[in-house]
Amino acid sequence: MTETVDTAGTAAAASAGEPAGAPGTTEPAGTATPGTAGTATPGTAGTAAPGEPKAAPRPGLRERKKQRTRDALLRAALELFLSQGYERTTVDEIAEAVDVSQRTFFRYFAGKEDAALFLQRLAESHFIAAVRERPAHEAPLEALRRAVLESWDTIGEAIEEVVPIELHMRTYRLIESTPALLAAHLRRSEEIEEEIAHLIAEREGLDVDRDPRPRIAVAVFGGVMRVTGRQWGAGEDTGVEAIRELTAAYLDQVGPALAEKWGPAPR
């Protein structure tokens, strides 16, 4: 999960029936949230009591079929990218693996790049949602730190709704090692960092164009996350817990690295 603010944390924001990559969409098509299927209808057992939030309605049959097709295409694309390389994989091969037409593929994804980065987009929007939910009393960097670490605790569930988490972790390494994908990912990282800077400025009651601190804080945070991602990608442990622990350890070094005099590393 690079962390674009390379995080991997995010719940998909687009609606469940709308194909990813469709005109006008900028985020991954939504995945069904655990627990929404089977929501009770009015008058049946399980109906929310007065004053309680209502559960999201269960997607209709057509929407669920679209979601299954999209997920199958995504999984086939990622498996082909990993087995034979991103550049050597064609859209026709992805569609053929799911026994659908090329036209069907483009209903869900704008192209190969869109499919390769889909889970990263999912993680990004999950992280942004986590930042929005942080208590107002937290300092900016603390809010970002807690948001990314808590996102790592929940993003797995969102991703498992689409593909196995292990496939996502391997895809992250693929992005880091594929120049075209890495360039696209870094461009998106800049956009995410700008969005987060505006969120931080809003939390602090600042004008982001007059006060440089929100952008500076987010730039520091984003840099740490990119270093974390590269170090994790070069290691042997590709598990979620490994990157979570590395993220925490690196973020804990931000204060000493910026504010204290450095000396030799302790033996």
mmCIF file of C-alpha atoms in Angstrom:
data_model
loop_
_atom_site.group_PDB
_atom_site.id
_atom_site.type_symbol
_atom_site.label_atom_id
_atom_site.label_comp_id
_atom_site.label_asym_id
_atom_site.label_seq_id
_atom_site.Cartn_x
_atom_site.Cartn_y
_atom_site.Cartn_z
ATOM 1 C CA MET A 1 0.000 0.000 0.000
ATOM 2 C CA THR A 2 1.945 3.018 -0.851
ATOM 3 C CA GLU A 3 0.755 5.583 0.778
ATOM 4 C CA THR A 4 0.164 8.586 -1.075
ATOM 5 C CA VAL A 5 -0.101 10.121 1.056
ATOM 6 C CA ASP A 6 0.435 6.647 0.302
ATOM 7 C CA THR A 7 -1.812 5.099 2.565
ATOM 8 C CA ALA A 8 -3.688 2.208 2.064
ATOM 9 C CA GLY A 9 -6.656 3.127 3.855
ATOM 10 C CA THR A 10 -10.013 3.893 2.263
ATOM 11 C CA ALA A 11 -13.522 2.852 1.735
ATOM 12 C CA ALA A 12 -14.642 3.175 -1.849
ATOM 13 C CA ALA A 13 -16.665 6.286 -2.407
ATOM 14 C CA ALA A 14 -18.442 5.607 -5.665
ATOM 15 C CA SER A 15 -21.801 3.913 -5.662
ATOM 16 C CA ALA A 16 -22.051 0.161 -5.902
ATOM 17 C CA GLY A 17 -23.649 -0.063 -9.304
ATOM 18 C CA GLU A 18 -21.477 2.389 -11.186
ATOM 19 C CA PRO A 19 -18.576 0.851 -13.107
ATOM 20 C CA ALA A 20 -15.136 2.139 -12.286
ATOM 21 C CA GLY A 21 -13.639 4.173 -15.073
ATOM 22 C CA ALA A 22 -17.052 5.203 -16.368
ATOM 23 C CA PRO A 23 -17.335 8.777 -17.612
ATOM 24 C CA GLY A 24 -17.513 11.215 -14.756
ATOM 25 C CA THR A 25 -16.142 8.902 -12.090
ATOM 26 C CA THR A 26 -12.882 9.693 -10.348
ATOM 27 C CA GLU A 27 -12.783 7.060 -7.646
ATOM 28 C CA PRO A 28 -13.101 3.291 -7.651
ATOM 29 C CA ALA A 29 -16.581 1.953 -7.964
ATOM 30 C CA GLY A 30 -17.872 1.116 -4.523
ATOM 31 C CA THR A 31 -17.696 -2.309 -3.060
ATOM 32 C CA ALA A 32 -20.407 -3.740 -0.917
ATOM 33 C CA THR A 33 -19.837 -2.941 2.720
ATOM 34 C CA PRO A 34 -19.831 -5.958 5.038
ATOM 35 C CA GLY A 35 -23.144 -6.239 6.742
ATOM 36 C CA THR A 36 -25.234 -4.326 4.220
ATOM 37 C CA ALA A 37 -26.467 -7.392 2.383
ATOM 38 C CA GLY A 38 -29.692 -8.673 3.784
ATOM 39 C CA THR A 39 -30.745 -5.388 5.361
ATOM 40 C CA ALA A 40 -34.203 -5.791 6.822
ATOM 41 C CA THR A 41 -37.060 -4.099 5.008
ATOM 42 C CA PRO A 42 -39.518 -1.860 6.843
ATOM 43 C CA GLY A 43 -41.810 -3.818 9.081
ATOM 44 C CA THR A 44 -39.513 -6.840 9.409
ATOM 45 C CA ALA A 45 -37.238 -7.937 12.227
ATOM 46 C CA GLY A 46 -34.034 -5.947 12.331
ATOM 47 C CA THR A 47 -35.566 -2.659 11.254
ATOM 48 C CA ALA A 48 -33.681 0.244 12.797
ATOM 49 C CA ALA A 49 -35.373 1.731 15.833
ATOM 50 C CA PRO A 50 -36.507 5.377 15.725
ATOM 51 C CA GLY A 51 -33.479 7.651 15.947
ATOM 52 C CA GLU A 52 -30.994 4.983 14.849
ATOM 53 C CA PRO A 53 -29.174 5.306 11.517
ATOM 54 C CA LYS A 54 -30.712 3.220 8.753
ATOM 55 C CA ALA A 55 -28.607 0.540 7.132
ATOM 56 C CA ALA A 56 -27.765 1.016 3.467
ATOM 57 C CA PRO A 57 -30.191 -0.773 1.153
ATOM 58 C CA ARG A 58 -29.009 -4.014 -0.330
ATOM 59 C CA PRO A 59 -27.836 -3.588 -3.944
ATOM 60 C CA GLY A 60 -30.231 -5.000 -6.510
ATOM 61 C CA LEU A 61 -29.525 -8.104 -8.577
ATOM 62 C CA ARG A 62 -28.264 -6.067 -11.546
ATOM 63 C CA GLU A 63 -25.865 -4.079 -9.375
ATOM 64 C CA ARG A 64 -24.537 -7.215 -7.688
ATOM 65 C CA LYS A 65 -23.926 -8.821 -11.068
ATOM 66 C CA LYS A 66 -21.995 -5.746 -12.214
ATOM 67 C CA GLN A 67 -19.925 -5.817 -9.069
ATOM 68 C CA ARG A 68 -19.060 -9.491 -9.550
ATOM 69 C CA THR A 69 -18.011 -8.835 -13.136
ATOM 70 C CA ARG A 70 -15.852 -5.885 -12.106
ATOM 71 C CA ASP A 71 -14.205 -7.857 -9.301
ATOM 72 C CA ALA A 72 -13.515 -10.803 -11.608
ATOM 73 C CA LEU A 73 -11.924 -8.500 -14.192
ATOM 74 C CA LEU A 74 -9.827 -6.812 -11.522
ATOM 75 C CA ARG A 75 -8.568 -10.080 -10.089
ATOM 76 C CA ALA A 76 -7.750 -11.452 -13.547
ATOM 77 C CA ALA A 77 -5.909 -8.244 -14.447
ATOM 78 C CA LEU A 78 -3.794 -8.241 -11.289
ATOM 79 C CA GLU A 79 -2.939 -11.921 -11.582
ATOM 80 C CA LEU A 80 -1.867 -11.464 -15.210
ATOM 81 C CA PHE A 81 0.171 -8.345 -14.379
ATOM 82 C CA LEU A 82 1.982 -10.274 -11.668
ATOM 83 C CA SER A 83 2.539 -13.467 -13.657
ATOM 84 C CA GLN A 84 3.642 -12.048 -17.008
ATOM 85 C CA GLY A 85 4.295 -8.354 -16.400
ATOM 86 C CA TYR A 86 2.189 -5.213 -16.698
ATOM 87 C CA GLU A 87 3.542 -4.095 -20.059
ATOM 88 C CA ARG A 88 3.120 -7.523 -21.678
ATOM 89 C CA THR A 89 -0.485 -7.947 -20.566
ATOM 90 C CA THR A 90 -3.231 -6.797 -22.937
ATOM 91 C CA VAL A 91 -6.820 -5.796 -22.280
ATOM 92 C CA ASP A 92 -7.913 -8.615 -24.578
ATOM 93 C CA GLU A 93 -6.124 -11.156 -22.373
ATOM 94 C CA ILE A 94 -7.813 -9.782 -19.260
ATOM 95 C CA ALA A 95 -11.248 -9.894 -20.865
ATOM 96 C CA GLU A 96 -10.641 -13.379 -22.224
ATOM 97 C CA ALA A 97 -9.676 -14.643 -18.770
ATOM 98 C CA VAL A 98 -13.149 -13.677 -17.523
ATOM 99 C CA ASP A 99 -14.874 -14.701 -20.766
ATOM 100 C CA VAL A 100 -16.205 -11.230 -21.518
ATOM 101 C CA SER A 101 -15.630 -8.789 -24.354
ATOM 102 C CA GLN A 102 -13.092 -5.979 -24.488
ATOM 103 C CA ARG A 103 -16.057 -3.618 -24.512
ATOM 104 C CA THR A 104 -17.193 -5.030 -21.169
ATOM 105 C CA PHE A 105 -13.736 -4.401 -19.684
ATOM 106 C CA PHE A 106 -13.949 -0.736 -20.665
ATOM 107 C CA ARG A 107 -17.314 -0.403 -18.974
ATOM 108 C CA TYR A 108 -15.524 -0.886 -15.666
ATOM 109 C CA PHE A 109 -11.996 0.410 -16.216
ATOM 110 C CA ALA A 110 -10.581 3.218 -18.331
ATOM 111 C CA GLY A 111 -7.608 1.009 -19.201
ATOM 112 C CA LYS A 112 -4.900 -1.234 -17.767
ATOM 113 C CA GLU A 113 -3.518 1.530 -15.568
ATOM 114 C CA ASP A 114 -6.922 2.102 -14.011
ATOM 115 C CA ALA A 115 -7.179 -1.592 -13.128
ATOM 116 C CA ALA A 116 -3.635 -1.776 -11.773
ATOM 117 C CA LEU A 117 -4.170 1.219 -9.488
ATOM 118 C CA PHE A 118 -7.755 0.447 -8.474
ATOM 119 C CA LEU A 119 -6.894 -0.927 -5.032
ATOM 120 C CA GLN A 120 -4.550 1.965 -4.332
ATOM 121 C CA ARG A 121 -7.424 4.335 -5.059
ATOM 122 C CA LEU A 122 -9.560 2.309 -2.691
ATOM 123 C CA ALA A 123 -6.917 2.636 0.028
ATOM 124 C CA GLU A 124 -6.507 6.363 -0.596
ATOM 125 C CA SER A 125 -10.181 7.179 -0.217
ATOM 126 C CA HIS A 126 -10.326 5.001 2.906
ATOM 127 C CA PHE A 127 -7.480 7.035 4.400
ATOM 128 C CA ILE A 128 -9.072 10.366 3.490
ATOM 129 C CA ALA A 129 -12.279 9.262 5.202
ATOM 130 C CA ALA A 130 -10.242 8.332 8.296
ATOM 131 C CA VAL A 131 -8.604 11.797 8.361
ATOM 132 C CA ARG A 132 -12.013 13.453 8.204
ATOM 133 C CA GLU A 133 -13.132 11.455 11.240
ATOM 134 C CA ARG A 134 -10.190 12.330 13.515
ATOM 135 C CA PRO A 135 -11.098 14.372 16.628
ATOM 136 C CA ALA A 136 -10.593 18.110 16.258
ATOM 137 C CA HIS A 137 -8.316 18.331 19.327
ATOM 138 C CA GLU A 138 -5.558 16.212 17.724
ATOM 139 C CA ALA A 139 -2.556 18.043 16.299
ATOM 140 C CA PRO A 140 -2.275 17.737 12.502
ATOM 141 C CA LEU A 141 0.571 15.215 12.350
ATOM 142 C CA GLU A 142 -0.972 13.166 15.152
ATOM 143 C CA ALA A 143 -4.293 13.089 13.287
ATOM 144 C CA LEU A 144 -2.526 11.892 10.130
ATOM 145 C CA ARG A 145 -0.539 9.297 12.080
ATOM 146 C CA ARG A 146 -3.587 7.859 13.801
ATOM 147 C CA ALA A 147 -5.625 7.920 10.597
ATOM 148 C CA VAL A 148 -3.092 5.898 8.630
ATOM 149 C CA LEU A 149 -2.447 3.362 11.395
ATOM 150 C CA GLU A 150 -6.133 2.831 12.087
ATOM 151 C CA SER A 151 -6.768 2.581 8.356
ATOM 152 C CA TRP A 152 -4.368 -0.344 8.219
ATOM 153 C CA ASP A 153 -6.625 -2.053 10.755
ATOM 154 C CA THR A 154 -9.697 -1.748 8.532
ATOM 155 C CA ILE A 155 -8.582 -1.495 4.898
ATOM 156 C CA GLY A 156 -8.029 -5.235 4.730
ATOM 157 C CA GLU A 157 -11.741 -5.819 5.104
ATOM 158 C CA ALA A 158 -12.563 -3.408 2.287
ATOM 159 C CA ILE A 159 -9.994 -4.987 -0.019
ATOM 160 C CA GLU A 160 -11.048 -8.539 0.848
ATOM 161 C CA GLU A 161 -14.488 -7.610 -0.492
ATOM 162 C CA VAL A 162 -12.793 -7.335 -3.894
ATOM 163 C CA VAL A 163 -9.683 -9.558 -4.006
ATOM 164 C CA PRO A 164 -7.507 -11.483 -1.518
ATOM 165 C CA ILE A 165 -5.374 -9.106 0.559
ATOM 166 C CA GLU A 166 -2.234 -11.001 -0.477
ATOM 167 C CA LEU A 167 -2.915 -10.079 -4.105
ATOM 168 C CA HIS A 168 -3.179 -6.415 -3.159
ATOM 169 C CA MET A 169 0.127 -6.472 -1.281
ATOM 170 C CA ARG A 170 1.891 -8.063 -4.239
ATOM 171 C CA THR A 171 0.335 -5.484 -6.552
ATOM 172 C CA TYR A 172 1.789 -2.700 -4.442
ATOM 173 C CA ARG A 173 5.244 -4.089 -5.078
ATOM 174 C CA LEU A 174 4.419 -4.289 -8.769
ATOM 175 C CA ILE A 175 3.538 -0.588 -8.812
ATOM 176 C CA GLU A 176 6.836 0.298 -7.126
ATOM 177 C CA SER A 177 8.807 -1.700 -9.710
ATOM 178 C CA THR A 178 6.930 -0.629 -12.871
ATOM 179 C CA PRO A 179 7.991 2.859 -14.080
ATOM 180 C CA ALA A 180 4.706 3.680 -15.846
ATOM 181 C CA LEU A 181 2.603 2.687 -12.845
ATOM 182 C CA LEU A 182 4.909 4.376 -10.349
ATOM 183 C CA ALA A 183 4.782 7.638 -12.317
ATOM 184 C CA ALA A 184 0.967 7.534 -12.374
ATOM 185 C CA HIS A 185 0.884 6.689 -8.691
ATOM 186 C CA LEU A 186 3.162 9.589 -7.770
ATOM 187 C CA ARG A 187 1.067 12.010 -9.813
ATOM 188 C CA ARG A 188 -1.970 10.841 -7.892
ATOM 189 C CA SER A 189 -0.005 11.192 -4.639
ATOM 190 C CA GLU A 190 0.440 14.903 -5.298
ATOM 191 C CA GLU A 191 -3.296 15.305 -5.791
ATOM 192 C CA ILE A 192 -4.051 13.407 -2.573
ATOM 193 C CA GLU A 193 -1.538 15.470 -0.602
ATOM 194 C CA GLU A 194 -3.185 18.681 -1.804
ATOM 195 C CA GLU A 195 -6.602 17.352 -0.766
ATOM 196 C CA ILE A 196 -5.273 16.364 2.663
ATOM 197 C CA ALA A 197 -3.606 19.778 3.086
ATOM 198 C CA HIS A 198 -6.990 21.430 2.538
ATOM 199 C CA LEU A 199 -8.555 19.069 5.099
ATOM 200 C CA ILE A 200 -5.888 19.921 7.668
ATOM 201 C CA ALA A 201 -6.270 23.638 6.998
ATOM 202 C CA GLU A 202 -10.011 23.342 7.493
ATOM 203 C CA ARG A 203 -9.505 21.478 10.786
ATOM 204 C CA GLU A 204 -7.182 24.205 12.031
ATOM 205 C CA GLY A 205 -9.241 27.123 10.727
ATOM 206 C CA LEU A 206 -6.507 28.237 8.330
ATOM 207 C CA ASP A 207 -6.361 29.522 4.764
ATOM 208 C CA VAL A 208 -4.221 26.937 2.992
ATOM 209 C CA ASP A 209 -3.088 29.528 0.432
ATOM 210 C CA ARG A 210 -1.929 31.989 3.085
ATOM 211 C CA ASP A 211 -0.505 29.674 5.721
ATOM 212 C CA PRO A 212 2.133 27.181 4.498
ATOM 213 C CA ARG A 213 1.939 24.876 7.526
ATOM 214 C CA PRO A 214 -0.781 22.478 6.270
ATOM 215 C CA ARG A 215 1.111 21.771 3.036
ATOM 216 C CA ILE A 216 4.424 21.450 4.901
ATOM 217 C CA ALA A 217 2.977 18.989 7.411
ATOM 218 C CA VAL A 218 1.373 16.901 4.676
ATOM 219 C CA ALA A 219 4.569 16.978 2.585
ATOM 220 C CA VAL A 220 6.534 15.636 5.556
ATOM 221 C CA PHE A 221 3.940 12.966 6.196
ATOM 222 C CA GLY A 222 3.775 11.968 2.526
ATOM 223 C CA GLY A 223 7.559 11.734 2.330
ATOM 224 C CA VAL A 224 7.668 9.427 5.336
ATOM 225 C CA MET A 225 4.986 7.235 3.812
ATOM 226 C CA ARG A 226 6.874 6.923 0.531
ATOM 227 C CA VAL A 227 10.073 5.984 2.324
ATOM 228 C CA THR A 228 8.111 3.437 4.338
ATOM 229 C CA GLY A 229 6.621 1.948 1.187
ATOM 230 C CA ARG A 230 9.985 1.592 -0.517
ATOM 231 C CA GLN A 231 11.615 -0.003 2.529
ATOM 232 C CA TRP A 232 8.726 -2.414 2.983
ATOM 233 C CA GLY A 233 8.775 -3.299 -0.707
ATOM 234 C CA ALA A 234 12.472 -4.144 -0.516
ATOM 235 C CA GLY A 235 11.991 -6.434 2.496
ATOM 236 C CA GLU A 236 11.022 -10.065 2.743
ATOM 237 C CA ASP A 237 7.881 -9.723 4.857
ATOM 238 C CA THR A 238 5.044 -8.552 2.604
ATOM 239 C CA GLY A 239 2.297 -8.830 5.202
ATOM 240 C CA VAL A 240 -0.052 -6.079 6.326
ATOM 241 C CA GLU A 241 1.267 -6.154 9.885
ATOM 242 C CA ALA A 242 4.827 -5.666 8.643
ATOM 243 C CA ILE A 243 4.027 -2.452 6.777
ATOM 244 C CA ARG A 244 1.852 -1.234 9.638
ATOM 245 C CA GLU A 245 4.706 -1.662 12.137
ATOM 246 C CA LEU A 246 7.204 -0.041 9.774
ATOM 247 C CA THR A 247 4.830 2.883 9.237
ATOM 248 C CA ALA A 248 4.482 3.432 12.985
ATOM 249 C CA ALA A 249 8.244 3.209 13.528
ATOM 250 C CA TYR A 250 9.047 5.710 10.775
ATOM 251 C CA LEU A 251 6.364 8.185 11.803
ATOM 252 C CA ASP A 252 7.691 8.058 15.371
ATOM 253 C CA GLN A 253 11.001 9.374 14.007
ATOM 254 C CA VAL A 254 9.513 12.528 12.484
ATOM 255 C CA GLY A 255 9.865 14.634 15.632
ATOM 256 C CA PRO A 256 13.465 13.658 16.439
ATOM 257 C CA ALA A 257 14.474 13.915 12.778
ATOM 258 C CA LEU A 258 13.163 17.473 12.434
ATOM 259 C CA ALA A 259 13.673 18.982 15.857
ATOM 260 C CA GLU A 260 16.647 17.313 17.513
ATOM 261 C CA LYS A 261 20.371 17.192 16.875
ATOM 262 C CA TRP A 262 21.429 13.896 15.372
ATOM 263 C CA GLY A 263 24.177 11.718 16.751
ATOM 264 C CA PRO A 264 25.532 8.257 16.013
ATOM 265 C CA ALA A 265 22.890 5.548 16.026
ATOM 266 C CA PRO A 266 22.850 3.615 19.308
ATOM 267 C CA ARG A 267 24.577 0.252 19.189
#
